[in-house]
PDB file of C-alpha atoms and ligand atoms in Angstrom:
ATOM      1  CA  MET A 133      79.030 121.615 144.478  1.00 61.00           C
ATOM      2  CA  GLY A 134      82.671 122.284 143.231  1.00 87.00           C
ATOM      3  CA  PHE A 135      84.650 122.024 141.232  1.00 94.00           C
ATOM      4  CA  HIS A 136      85.408 118.001 140.681  1.00 91.00           C
ATOM      5  CA  ALA A 137      87.459 118.360 136.584  1.00 94.00           C
ATOM      6  CA  LYS A 138      90.623 117.615 136.905  1.00 96.00           C
ATOM      7  CA  HIS A 139      91.641 119.120 132.923  1.00 98.00           C
ATOM      8  CA  LEU A 140      90.139 121.856 131.464  1.00 98.00           C
ATOM      9  CA  LEU A 141      89.559 120.220 128.045  1.00 98.00           C
ATOM     10  CA  GLY A 142      86.506 122.486 126.655  1.00 98.00           C
ATOM     11  CA  ILE A 143      82.989 124.560 128.500  1.00 98.00           C
ATOM     12  CA  GLU A 144      81.486 120.489 126.770  1.00 97.00           C
ATOM     13  CA  GLN A 145      82.437 119.317 129.959  1.00 97.00           C
ATOM     14  CA  LEU A 146      81.936 121.193 132.933  1.00 97.00           C
ATOM     15  CA  GLU A 147      78.126 121.369 134.502  1.00 95.00           C
ATOM     16  CA  GLN A 148      76.131 124.745 135.132  1.00 96.00           C
ATOM     17  CA  ASP A 149      78.113 125.013 138.843  1.00 96.00           C
ATOM     18  CA  GLU A 150      81.603 124.451 137.639  1.00 97.00           C
ATOM     19  CA  ILE A 151      80.931 127.411 135.729  1.00 98.00           C
ATOM     20  CA  ARG A 152      79.960 129.170 138.339  1.00 98.00           C
ATOM     21  CA  VAL A 153      82.322 128.150 140.374  1.00 98.00           C
ATOM     22  CA  LEU A 154      85.117 128.903 138.571  1.00 98.00           C
ATOM     23  CA  LEU A 155      83.353 133.465 137.791  1.00 98.00           C
ATOM     24  CA  ASP A 156      83.163 132.994 141.076  1.00 98.00           C
ATOM     25  CA  LEU A 157      86.849 132.311 142.040  1.00 98.00           C
ATOM     26  CA  ALA A 158      87.783 134.813 139.180  1.00 98.00           C
ATOM     27  CA  GLU A 159      85.967 137.610 140.288  1.00 98.00           C
ATOM     28  CA  ARG A 160      87.920 137.606 143.622  1.00 98.00           C
ATOM     29  CA  TYR A 161      91.035 137.508 141.474  1.00 98.00           C
ATOM     30  CA  VAL A 162      90.061 140.680 139.528  1.00 98.00           C
ATOM     31  CA  SER A 163      89.797 142.567 142.688  1.00 98.00           C
ATOM     32  CA  LEU A 164      93.639 141.667 143.888  1.00 98.00           C
ATOM     33  CA  ASN A 165      95.455 141.965 140.223  1.00 98.00           C
ATOM     34  CA  ARG A 166      93.251 145.705 140.138  1.00 98.00           C
ATOM     35  CA  GLY A 167      95.957 146.322 143.772  1.00 97.00           C
ATOM     36  CA  THR A 168      99.716 146.581 143.647  1.00 96.00           C
ATOM     37  CA  ARG A 169     100.275 143.678 145.992  1.00 95.00           C
ATOM     38  CA  LYS A 170      99.582 140.371 142.710  1.00 96.00           C
ATOM     39  CA  HIS A 171     100.542 137.437 144.739  1.00 96.00           C
ATOM     40  CA  SER A 172      98.759 134.871 146.192  1.00 96.00           C
ATOM     41  CA  SER A 173     100.469 130.787 146.821  1.00 97.00           C
ATOM     42  CA  ALA A 174      97.423 128.865 145.202  1.00 97.00           C
ATOM     43  CA  LEU A 175     100.460 127.549 142.448  1.00 98.00           C
ATOM     44  CA  GLU A 176     103.655 127.687 145.483  1.00 97.00           C
ATOM     45  CA  GLY A 177     106.255 125.134 144.804  1.00 97.00           C
ATOM     46  CA  LEU A 178     104.118 123.589 140.953  1.00 98.00           C
ATOM     47  CA  THR A 179     106.082 123.489 137.340  1.00 98.00           C
ATOM     48  CA  GLN A 180     103.481 124.737 135.153  1.00 98.00           C
ATOM     49  CA  ILE A 181     105.065 124.824 131.085  1.00 96.00           C
ATOM     50  CA  ASN A 182     103.196 126.282 127.950  1.00 96.00           C
ATOM     51  CA  MET A 183     103.526 124.953 124.876  1.00 93.00           C
ATOM     52  CA  PHE A 184     101.973 126.778 122.338  1.00 93.00           C
ATOM     53  CA  PHE A 185     102.380 125.059 118.878  1.00 90.00           C
ATOM     54  CA  GLU A 186     100.573 127.887 117.263  1.00 90.00           C
ATOM     55  CA  ALA A 187     101.127 131.754 117.432  1.00 86.00           C
ATOM     56  CA  SER A 188      99.815 133.471 119.961  1.00 90.00           C
ATOM     57  CA  THR A 189     100.389 136.410 121.113  1.00 88.00           C
ATOM     58  CA  ARG A 190      97.597 136.926 124.775  1.00 93.00           C
ATOM     59  CA  THR A 191      96.889 134.527 125.298  1.00 97.00           C
ATOM     60  CA  GLN A 192     100.096 133.031 125.991  1.00 97.00           C
ATOM     61  CA  ALA A 193     101.136 136.498 127.536  1.00 97.00           C
ATOM     62  CA  SER A 194      97.960 136.139 130.207  1.00 98.00           C
ATOM     63  CA  PHE A 195      98.506 131.847 130.944  1.00 98.00           C
ATOM     64  CA  GLU A 196     102.155 133.552 132.239  1.00 98.00           C
ATOM     65  CA  ILE A 197     100.606 136.264 133.963  1.00 98.00           C
ATOM     66  CA  ALA A 198      97.963 134.371 136.341  1.00 98.00           C
ATOM     67  CA  GLY A 199     100.252 131.340 136.386  1.00 98.00           C
ATOM     68  CA  LYS A 200     103.651 133.596 137.588  1.00 98.00           C
ATOM     69  CA  ARG A 201     100.510 135.839 140.300  1.00 98.00           C
ATOM     70  CA  LEU A 202      99.859 132.587 141.842  1.00 98.00           C
ATOM     71  CA  GLY A 203     103.152 132.150 142.861  1.00 98.00           C
ATOM     72  CA  ALA A 204     103.693 128.287 140.127  1.00 98.00           C
ATOM     73  CA  ASP A 205     107.129 128.225 138.412  1.00 98.00           C
ATOM     74  CA  VAL A 206     106.689 128.999 135.301  1.00 98.00           C
ATOM     75  CA  MET A 207     107.506 128.045 131.732  1.00 96.00           C
ATOM     76  CA  ASN A 208     107.374 128.728 127.930  1.00 93.00           C
ATOM     77  CA  MET A 209     108.535 125.920 125.856  1.00 87.00           C
ATOM     78  CA  ALA A 210     109.402 127.729 122.602  1.00 74.00           C
ATOM     79  CA  MET A 211     107.087 124.924 120.278  1.00 74.00           C
ATOM     80  CA  GLN A 212     109.168 126.857 116.717  1.00 70.00           C
ATOM     81  CA  ALA A 213     112.618 125.791 117.761  1.00 65.00           C
ATOM     82  CA  SER A 214     111.633 122.262 119.128  1.00 69.00           C
ATOM     83  CA  SER A 215     112.668 118.928 118.564  1.00 68.00           C
ATOM     84  CA  ILE A 216     109.386 118.686 117.296  1.00 68.00           C
ATOM     85  CA  ARG A 217     110.782 120.137 114.227  1.00 67.00           C
ATOM     86  CA  LYS A 218     112.876 117.477 114.349  1.00 68.00           C
ATOM     87  CA  GLY A 219     110.289 114.982 113.242  1.00 70.00           C
ATOM     88  CA  GLU A 220     109.344 114.097 117.439  1.00 77.00           C
ATOM     89  CA  THR A 221     106.009 113.471 117.731  1.00 84.00           C
ATOM     90  CA  LEU A 222     103.167 115.787 119.683  1.00 86.00           C
ATOM     91  CA  ILE A 223     103.178 112.315 122.433  1.00 87.00           C
ATOM     92  CA  ASP A 224     106.413 111.937 122.600  1.00 89.00           C
ATOM     93  CA  THR A 225     107.505 115.780 123.368  1.00 86.00           C
ATOM     94  CA  ALA A 226     104.444 115.246 126.393  1.00 87.00           C
ATOM     95  CA  LEU A 227     105.756 111.677 127.221  1.00 90.00           C
ATOM     96  CA  THR A 228     109.757 113.370 127.855  1.00 90.00           C
ATOM     97  CA  LEU A 229     108.103 117.493 129.303  1.00 90.00           C
ATOM     98  CA  ASN A 230     105.878 114.392 131.901  1.00 93.00           C
ATOM     99  CA  ALA A 231     108.713 113.017 133.123  1.00 94.00           C
ATOM    100  CA  MET A 232     110.426 117.140 134.018  1.00 93.00           C
ATOM    101  CA  HIS A 233     107.022 115.837 136.662  1.00 96.00           C
ATOM    102  CA  PRO A 234     105.567 119.210 135.155  1.00 97.00           C
ATOM    103  CA  ASP A 235     101.083 119.659 137.742  1.00 98.00           C
ATOM    104  CA  LEU A 236     100.232 122.346 134.886  1.00 98.00           C
ATOM    105  CA  LEU A 237     100.181 121.626 130.707  1.00 97.00           C
ATOM    106  CA  VAL A 238      98.109 124.091 128.554  1.00 97.00           C
ATOM    107  CA  VAL A 239      98.314 123.620 125.110  1.00 96.00           C
ATOM    108  CA  ARG A 240      97.846 124.348 122.128  1.00 95.00           C
ATOM    109  CA  HIS A 241      97.827 122.982 118.679  1.00 93.00           C
ATOM    110  CA  PRO A 242      95.671 123.281 115.355  1.00 91.00           C
ATOM    111  CA  HIS A 243      94.606 120.251 115.731  1.00 93.00           C
ATOM    112  CA  SER A 244      90.960 120.114 116.415  1.00 96.00           C
ATOM    113  CA  GLY A 245      91.806 117.038 119.793  1.00 96.00           C
ATOM    114  CA  ALA A 246      95.002 117.311 120.131  1.00 94.00           C
ATOM    115  CA  VAL A 247      94.636 118.357 123.504  1.00 96.00           C
ATOM    116  CA  ASN A 248      92.780 115.794 124.571  1.00 96.00           C
ATOM    117  CA  LEU A 249      94.136 113.632 123.171  1.00 94.00           C
ATOM    118  CA  LEU A 250      97.355 114.270 124.801  1.00 94.00           C
ATOM    119  CA  ALA A 251      95.705 114.645 128.310  1.00 96.00           C
ATOM    120  CA  GLU A 252      95.179 111.197 128.278  1.00 94.00           C
ATOM    121  CA  LYS A 253      99.091 110.489 127.766  1.00 93.00           C
ATOM    122  CA  VAL A 254      99.960 112.950 130.865  1.00 95.00           C
ATOM    123  CA  ASN A 255      99.260 112.659 134.666  1.00 90.00           C
ATOM    124  CA  CYS A 256      98.841 116.644 135.375  1.00 96.00           C
ATOM    125  CA  ALA A 257      96.571 118.567 134.968  1.00 98.00           C
ATOM    126  CA  VAL A 258      96.409 120.111 131.111  1.00 98.00           C
ATOM    127  CA  LEU A 259      94.379 123.681 130.255  1.00 98.00           C
ATOM    128  CA  ASN A 260      93.355 123.719 126.603  1.00 98.00           C
ATOM    129  CA  ALA A 261      94.654 127.369 125.050  1.00 98.00           C
ATOM    130  CA  GLY A 262      92.864 126.337 121.397  1.00 98.00           C
ATOM    131  CA  ASP A 263      92.712 122.965 119.763  1.00 97.00           C
ATOM    132  CA  GLY A 264      91.952 123.618 115.612  1.00 95.00           C
ATOM    133  CA  ARG A 265      88.187 124.685 115.288  1.00 95.00           C
ATOM    134  CA  HIS A 266      87.348 122.281 118.693  1.00 97.00           C
ATOM    135  CA  GLU A 267      87.581 124.578 121.784  1.00 98.00           C
ATOM    136  CA  HIS A 268      88.783 127.542 123.886  1.00 98.00           C
ATOM    137  CA  PRO A 269      87.540 127.302 126.989  1.00 98.00           C
ATOM    138  CA  THR A 270      89.295 129.692 129.107  1.00 98.00           C
ATOM    139  CA  GLN A 271      88.038 132.025 126.311  1.00 98.00           C
ATOM    140  CA  ALA A 272      84.416 131.627 126.375  1.00 98.00           C
ATOM    141  CA  LEU A 273      84.311 131.090 130.265  1.00 99.00           C
ATOM    142  CA  LEU A 274      86.377 135.058 130.417  1.00 99.00           C
ATOM    143  CA  ASP A 275      83.622 136.735 128.021  1.00 99.00           C
ATOM    144  CA  ALA A 276      81.091 134.789 130.442  1.00 99.00           C
ATOM    145  CA  LEU A 277      82.286 136.663 132.721  1.00 99.00           C
ATOM    146  CA  THR A 278      82.919 140.243 130.940  1.00 99.00           C
ATOM    147  CA  ILE A 279      79.276 139.522 130.358  1.00 98.00           C
ATOM    148  CA  ARG A 280      77.953 138.522 133.254  1.00 98.00           C
ATOM    149  CA  ARG A 281      79.438 142.422 135.064  1.00 98.00           C
ATOM    150  CA  GLU A 282      78.414 143.780 132.107  1.00 98.00           C
ATOM    151  CA  LYS A 283      74.849 142.650 132.142  1.00 98.00           C
ATOM    152  CA  ASP A 284      74.661 141.391 136.165  1.00 98.00           C
ATOM    153  CA  ARG A 285      72.949 138.464 135.194  1.00 98.00           C
ATOM    154  CA  LEU A 286      74.399 135.207 132.932  1.00 98.00           C
ATOM    155  CA  GLN A 287      70.692 133.982 131.534  1.00 98.00           C
ATOM    156  CA  ARG A 288      68.960 135.175 130.088  1.00 98.00           C
ATOM    157  CA  LEU A 289      70.441 138.063 126.831  1.00 98.00           C
ATOM    158  CA  THR A 290      70.775 137.886 123.625  1.00 98.00           C
ATOM    159  CA  VAL A 291      73.836 137.152 122.799  1.00 98.00           C
ATOM    160  CA  ALA A 292      74.746 137.726 118.725  1.00 98.00           C
ATOM    161  CA  ILE A 293      78.084 135.354 117.744  1.00 98.00           C
ATOM    162  CA  CYS A 294      79.781 137.523 114.045  1.00 98.00           C
ATOM    163  CA  GLY A 295      81.591 136.335 111.525  1.00 97.00           C
ATOM    164  CA  ASP A 296      84.150 133.401 111.225  1.00 95.00           C
ATOM    165  CA  ILE A 297      81.597 130.150 112.883  1.00 96.00           C
ATOM    166  CA  ALA A 298      82.802 127.884 111.301  1.00 94.00           C
ATOM    167  CA  HIS A 299      86.521 128.319 111.524  1.00 94.00           C
ATOM    168  CA  SER A 300      85.632 129.076 114.720  1.00 96.00           C
ATOM    169  CA  ARG A 301      87.128 127.934 118.547  1.00 97.00           C
ATOM    170  CA  VAL A 302      85.798 130.701 120.557  1.00 98.00           C
ATOM    171  CA  ALA A 303      82.366 130.751 118.801  1.00 98.00           C
ATOM    172  CA  ARG A 304      82.138 126.767 119.358  1.00 97.00           C
ATOM    173  CA  SER A 305      82.829 127.705 122.761  1.00 98.00           C
ATOM    174  CA  ASN A 306      81.075 129.845 123.260  1.00 98.00           C
ATOM    175  CA  ILE A 307      77.774 127.958 122.294  1.00 97.00           C
ATOM    176  CA  LEU A 308      78.097 125.311 124.735  1.00 97.00           C
ATOM    177  CA  LEU A 309      78.475 128.038 127.754  1.00 98.00           C
ATOM    178  CA  LEU A 310      76.118 130.571 126.934  1.00 98.00           C
ATOM    179  CA  GLY A 311      73.454 128.039 125.817  1.00 97.00           C
ATOM    180  CA  LYS A 312      73.779 125.871 129.305  1.00 97.00           C
ATOM    181  CA  MET A 313      73.334 128.825 131.694  1.00 97.00           C
ATOM    182  CA  GLU A 314      69.816 129.401 129.550  1.00 97.00           C
ATOM    183  CA  ASN A 315      70.722 132.351 126.492  1.00 98.00           C
ATOM    184  CA  ARG A 316      69.139 132.876 123.806  1.00 98.00           C
ATOM    185  CA  VAL A 317      72.105 132.302 121.066  1.00 98.00           C
ATOM    186  CA  ARG A 318      71.913 134.117 117.409  1.00 98.00           C
ATOM    187  CA  LEU A 319      75.002 132.725 114.559  1.00 98.00           C
ATOM    188  CA  VAL A 320      75.315 135.319 111.723  1.00 98.00           C
ATOM    189  CA  GLY A 321      78.151 135.364 108.786  1.00 97.00           C
ATOM    190  CA  PRO A 322      77.302 133.968 105.259  1.00 95.00           C
ATOM    191  CA  PRO A 323      76.039 130.743 104.290  1.00 94.00           C
ATOM    192  CA  THR A 324      79.700 129.896 103.752  1.00 93.00           C
ATOM    193  CA  LEU A 325      81.041 130.916 107.386  1.00 94.00           C
ATOM    194  CA  MET A 326      78.282 128.339 108.738  1.00 95.00           C
ATOM    195  CA  PRO A 327      79.354 124.953 110.575  1.00 91.00           C
ATOM    196  CA  ALA A 328      77.980 121.528 108.803  1.00 87.00           C
ATOM    197  CA  ARG A 329      74.967 120.488 110.550  1.00 85.00           C
ATOM    198  CA  ILE A 330      74.398 123.901 112.578  1.00 83.00           C
ATOM    199  CA  GLY A 331      71.641 122.714 113.755  1.00 79.00           C
ATOM    200  CA  GLU A 332      72.457 120.192 116.219  1.00 82.00           C
ATOM    201  CA  PHE A 333      73.590 123.322 118.653  1.00 84.00           C
ATOM    202  CA  GLY A 334      70.172 124.562 119.677  1.00 90.00           C
ATOM    203  CA  VAL A 335      70.643 127.778 117.317  1.00 96.00           C
ATOM    204  CA  GLU A 336      69.160 130.998 114.904  1.00 96.00           C
ATOM    205  CA  VAL A 337      71.046 131.072 111.793  1.00 96.00           C
ATOM    206  CA  PHE A 338      71.417 134.643 109.933  1.00 97.00           C
ATOM    207  CA  ASP A 339      71.865 135.788 107.469  1.00 96.00           C
ATOM    208  CA  ASP A 340      71.369 139.107 107.466  1.00 98.00           C
ATOM    209  CA  MET A 341      73.723 141.571 109.975  1.00 98.00           C
ATOM    210  CA  ARG A 342      70.649 143.912 110.402  1.00 98.00           C
ATOM    211  CA  GLU A 343      68.210 140.379 111.475  1.00 98.00           C
ATOM    212  CA  GLY A 344      71.049 139.193 113.817  1.00 98.00           C
ATOM    213  CA  LEU A 345      71.683 142.337 115.532  1.00 98.00           C
ATOM    214  CA  ALA A 346      68.235 143.521 116.605  1.00 98.00           C
ATOM    215  CA  GLY A 347      68.115 143.286 120.063  1.00 97.00           C
ATOM    216  CA  ALA A 348      70.614 141.961 121.426  1.00 98.00           C
ATOM    217  CA  ASP A 349      71.834 142.420 124.106  1.00 98.00           C
ATOM    218  CA  VAL A 350      75.070 141.233 123.453  1.00 99.00           C
ATOM    219  CA  VAL A 351      77.459 141.559 120.099  1.00 98.00           C
ATOM    220  CA  MET A 352      80.258 139.400 119.617  1.00 98.00           C
ATOM    221  CA  MET A 353      82.373 139.619 116.699  1.00 98.00           C
ATOM    222  CA  LEU A 354      85.079 137.178 115.313  1.00 98.00           C
ATOM    223  CA  ARG A 355      88.737 137.487 114.381  1.00 95.00           C
ATOM    224  CA  LEU A 356      88.513 136.512 109.824  1.00 91.00           C
ATOM    225  CA  GLN A 357      90.748 133.445 110.173  1.00 87.00           C
ATOM    226  CA  LYS A 358      91.895 133.321 107.016  1.00 80.00           C
ATOM    227  CA  GLU A 359      95.286 130.629 107.766  1.00 79.00           C
ATOM    228  CA  ARG A 360      91.896 127.885 108.433  1.00 77.00           C
ATOM    229  CA  MET A 361      90.847 128.884 104.929  1.00 77.00           C
ATOM    230  CA  ASP A 362      91.482 126.469 102.284  1.00 71.00           C
ATOM    231  CA  GLY A 363      89.509 128.271  99.613  1.00 68.00           C
ATOM    232  CA  ALA A 364      87.409 131.151  98.039  1.00 72.00           C
ATOM    233  CA  PHE A 365      84.974 131.716 102.154  1.00 75.00           C
ATOM    234  CA  ILE A 366      84.416 135.674 101.067  1.00 80.00           C
ATOM    235  CA  PRO A 367      84.016 137.186  98.140  1.00 78.00           C
ATOM    236  CA  SER A 368      85.973 140.657  99.033  1.00 85.00           C
ATOM    237  CA  ALA A 369      87.195 142.267 102.466  1.00 86.00           C
ATOM    238  CA  ARG A 370      85.418 144.556 100.831  1.00 90.00           C
ATOM    239  CA  GLU A 371      82.506 143.723  99.779  1.00 92.00           C
ATOM    240  CA  TYR A 372      82.678 141.142 103.662  1.00 93.00           C
ATOM    241  CA  TYR A 373      83.450 144.869 105.594  1.00 95.00           C
ATOM    242  CA  HIS A 374      80.563 146.361 103.615  1.00 96.00           C
ATOM    243  CA  ARG A 375      78.175 142.550 103.882  1.00 96.00           C
ATOM    244  CA  TRP A 376      79.043 141.981 108.020  1.00 96.00           C
ATOM    245  CA  GLY A 377      81.316 144.608 109.141  1.00 97.00           C
ATOM    246  CA  LEU A 378      80.316 145.790 112.317  1.00 98.00           C
ATOM    247  CA  ASP A 379      80.114 149.111 111.907  1.00 98.00           C
ATOM    248  CA  ALA A 380      77.628 151.410 113.624  1.00 98.00           C
ATOM    249  CA  GLU A 381      74.214 151.748 111.407  1.00 98.00           C
ATOM    250  CA  LYS A 382      74.469 148.384 111.662  1.00 98.00           C
ATOM    251  CA  LEU A 383      75.323 148.069 115.301  1.00 98.00           C
ATOM    252  CA  SER A 384      72.123 151.093 116.180  1.00 98.00           C
ATOM    253  CA  HIS A 385      69.398 147.498 114.848  1.00 98.00           C
ATOM    254  CA  ALA A 386      70.489 146.062 118.824  1.00 98.00           C
ATOM    255  CA  LYS A 387      69.087 146.438 122.345  1.00 98.00           C
ATOM    256  CA  ASP A 388      70.508 150.652 123.080  1.00 98.00           C
ATOM    257  CA  ASP A 389      72.704 148.955 126.221  1.00 98.00           C
ATOM    258  CA  ALA A 390      74.448 146.301 123.202  1.00 98.00           C
ATOM    259  CA  ILE A 391      77.844 145.533 124.699  1.00 98.00           C
ATOM    260  CA  VAL A 392      81.005 145.069 121.505  1.00 98.00           C
ATOM    261  CA  MET A 393      82.778 142.373 122.237  1.00 98.00           C
ATOM    262  CA  HIS A 394      86.130 140.698 120.229  1.00 98.00           C
ATOM    263  CA  PRO A 395      88.720 138.087 121.391  1.00 98.00           C
ATOM    264  CA  GLY A 396      91.737 139.258 119.573  1.00 95.00           C
ATOM    265  CA  PRO A 397      93.599 139.907 117.322  1.00 95.00           C
ATOM    266  CA  MET A 398      91.494 142.276 115.091  1.00 95.00           C
ATOM    267  CA  ASN A 399      91.356 143.066 111.666  1.00 94.00           C
ATOM    268  CA  ARG A 400      90.164 146.596 111.655  1.00 96.00           C
ATOM    269  CA  GLY A 401      87.616 147.527 108.268  1.00 94.00           C
ATOM    270  CA  VAL A 402      87.655 143.496 107.614  1.00 93.00           C
ATOM    271  CA  GLU A 403      85.309 142.468 110.401  1.00 95.00           C
ATOM    272  CA  ILE A 404      84.590 145.411 113.299  1.00 97.00           C
ATOM    273  CA  ASP A 405      85.367 148.856 112.568  1.00 98.00           C
ATOM    274  CA  GLY A 406      88.108 150.963 113.819  1.00 97.00           C
ATOM    275  CA  THR A 407      85.232 153.476 115.835  1.00 98.00           C
ATOM    276  CA  ILE A 408      82.889 151.455 117.118  1.00 98.00           C
ATOM    277  CA  ALA A 409      86.565 148.615 118.631  1.00 98.00           C
ATOM    278  CA  ASP A 410      87.978 152.235 120.524  1.00 98.00           C
ATOM    279  CA  ASP A 411      84.095 153.218 121.619  1.00 97.00           C
ATOM    280  CA  ILE A 412      84.328 152.820 125.507  1.00 96.00           C
ATOM    281  CA  ASN A 413      80.772 153.404 125.501  1.00 96.00           C
ATOM    282  CA  ARG A 414      79.731 150.423 124.333  1.00 98.00           C
ATOM    283  CA  SER A 415      83.201 148.067 123.549  1.00 98.00           C
ATOM    284  CA  VAL A 416      84.228 145.426 126.545  1.00 98.00           C
ATOM    285  CA  ILE A 417      87.419 144.026 123.864  1.00 98.00           C
ATOM    286  CA  GLN A 418      89.751 145.365 126.942  1.00 98.00           C
ATOM    287  CA  GLU A 419      88.266 144.532 129.256  1.00 98.00           C
ATOM    288  CA  GLN A 420      87.870 141.094 127.903  1.00 98.00           C
ATOM    289  CA  VAL A 421      91.994 141.290 128.295  1.00 98.00           C
ATOM    290  CA  GLU A 422      91.459 141.552 132.205  1.00 98.00           C
ATOM    291  CA  MET A 423      89.230 139.352 133.004  1.00 98.00           C
ATOM    292  CA  GLY A 424      91.052 136.795 130.332  1.00 98.00           C
ATOM    293  CA  VAL A 425      93.886 136.396 134.001  1.00 98.00           C
ATOM    294  CA  ALA A 426      91.702 136.133 136.062  1.00 98.00           C
ATOM    295  CA  VAL A 427      90.178 133.865 135.187  1.00 98.00           C
ATOM    296  CA  ARG A 428      92.925 131.774 133.640  1.00 98.00           C
ATOM    297  CA  MET A 429      94.038 131.993 137.542  1.00 98.00           C
ATOM    298  CA  ALA A 430      90.777 130.419 138.926  1.00 98.00           C
ATOM    299  CA  ALA A 431      91.035 127.682 136.106  1.00 98.00           C
ATOM    300  CA  MET A 432      94.664 126.989 137.659  1.00 98.00           C
ATOM    301  CA  ASP A 433      93.848 127.194 140.975  1.00 98.00           C
ATOM    302  CA  LEU A 434      90.830 124.656 140.896  1.00 98.00           C
ATOM    303  CA  LEU A 435      92.652 121.779 139.313  1.00 98.00           C
ATOM    304  CA  ALA A 436      95.741 122.384 140.878  1.00 98.00           C
ATOM    305  CA  ARG A 437      93.411 122.126 143.920  1.00 97.00           C
ATOM    306  CA  ASN A 438      91.987 118.771 142.203  1.00 96.00           C
ATOM    307  CA  LEU A 439      95.756 117.578 141.954  1.00 95.00           C
ATOM    308  CA  ARG A 440      96.640 117.530 145.663  1.00 94.00           C
ATOM    309  CA  ALA A 441      93.773 116.663 146.755  1.00 93.00           C
ATOM    310  CA  ALA A 442      94.200 113.203 144.145  1.00 91.00           C
ATOM    311  CA  LYS A 443      97.487 113.097 145.464  1.00 87.00           C
ATOM    312  CA  ALA A 444      97.046 112.973 148.586  1.00 89.00           C
ATOM    313  CA  GLY A 445      94.246 109.575 148.371  1.00 81.00           C
ATOM    314  CA  ASN A 446      96.970 108.359 146.552  1.00 68.00           C
ATOM    315  CA  PRO A 447     100.774 109.228 147.913  1.00 56.00           C
ATOM    316  CA  GLU A 448     101.800 106.462 145.268  1.00 53.00           C
ATOM    317  CA  ARG A 449     101.465 109.328 142.195  1.00 49.00           C
ATOM    318  CA  MET A 450     103.270 111.920 143.652  1.00 43.00           C
ATOM    319  CA  ALA A 451     107.009 109.660 142.884  1.00 37.00           C
TER     320      ALA A 451
HETATM  321  C1  NCD B 156      91.148 133.908 118.831  1.00 82.01           C
HETATM  322  C2  NCD B 156      92.347 132.338 118.885  1.00 82.01           C
HETATM  323  O1  NCD B 156      93.708 131.977 119.244  1.00 82.01           O
HETATM  324  O2  NCD B 156      90.755 131.570 118.297  1.00 82.01           O
HETATM  325  N1  NCD B 156      92.306 134.460 119.603  1.00 82.01           N
HETATM  326  C3  NCD B 156      92.741 133.875 121.344  1.00 82.01           C
HETATM  327  O3  NCD B 156      93.110 132.909 121.831  1.00 82.01           O
HETATM  328  N2  NCD B 156      92.978 135.773 121.027  1.00 82.01           N
HETATM  329  C4  NCD B 156      90.755 134.096 117.886  1.00 82.01           C
HETATM  330  C5  NCD B 156      91.124 133.863 116.748  1.00 82.01           C
HETATM  331  O4  NCD B 156      92.695 134.101 117.364  1.00 82.01           O
HETATM  332  O5  NCD B 156      90.705 135.154 115.528  1.00 82.01           O
END
């Protein structure tokens, strides 16, 4: 048992045990973060570079706080002002940064697969902070930690993931993780927003919210990702809300103690009613944000341990 990965590129590469190890360590960081002294020395002496090629508020802030609490030197690259603008390729930028000997590279990129490609070119640990519609592993891990804390388990739960599945890396990583942990996953939304080859995911598919939510333990709403749409995927925001927006009536079909999740940023009144998002008896949206910092601390701590072990076993790499 242990966490053996060199990078955190996706949930796809993780074993059930590795997920458990990471979530258990994250629990310890939840306690640390709730105290007044929030520092540990897990990343002391290490350099973390955050490269976000797509807009982000919570994920970037979360990775930055996580690195600082663990004692790393954290640098945020302002990608809008970078040489990418002057025509440099992603790989050239990565190689340039690599020559400065970072230990952890946190990358968000609009293209699916870009982060995996980059990981092949550098010799530090790479963390995927979201690539296109492919994966967003730390989001699925923070969602898993939130669910495990709320439901006291992470198995045999019925989880309804609702809305814009086709464009969502959050959905993809969650489907993989929840499946690995032996939960029942339902996808609920308009057929135009379901990915192709949905049958291969081992999930149930619904286009009716009431049927899809019936008896669910967890209702996970997704943002309508308009920036990834290049055609008419939905009739209108009003019609979308009417049929697939989460309101009290639709939620009443889920279990009485069902929790409501959303990765943020939310479109209130489009995919979710604002009063439900703010209802502290149902919504765990703020807890998800809190768990995000702890999960990222755990992920970087574990990767740094593997990095140190690899360097100790192979001193050449210290050069
Ligand atoms: C998600 C993302 O960027 O993939 N947000 C996040 O990381 N908190 C979901 C989204 O943008 O809708």
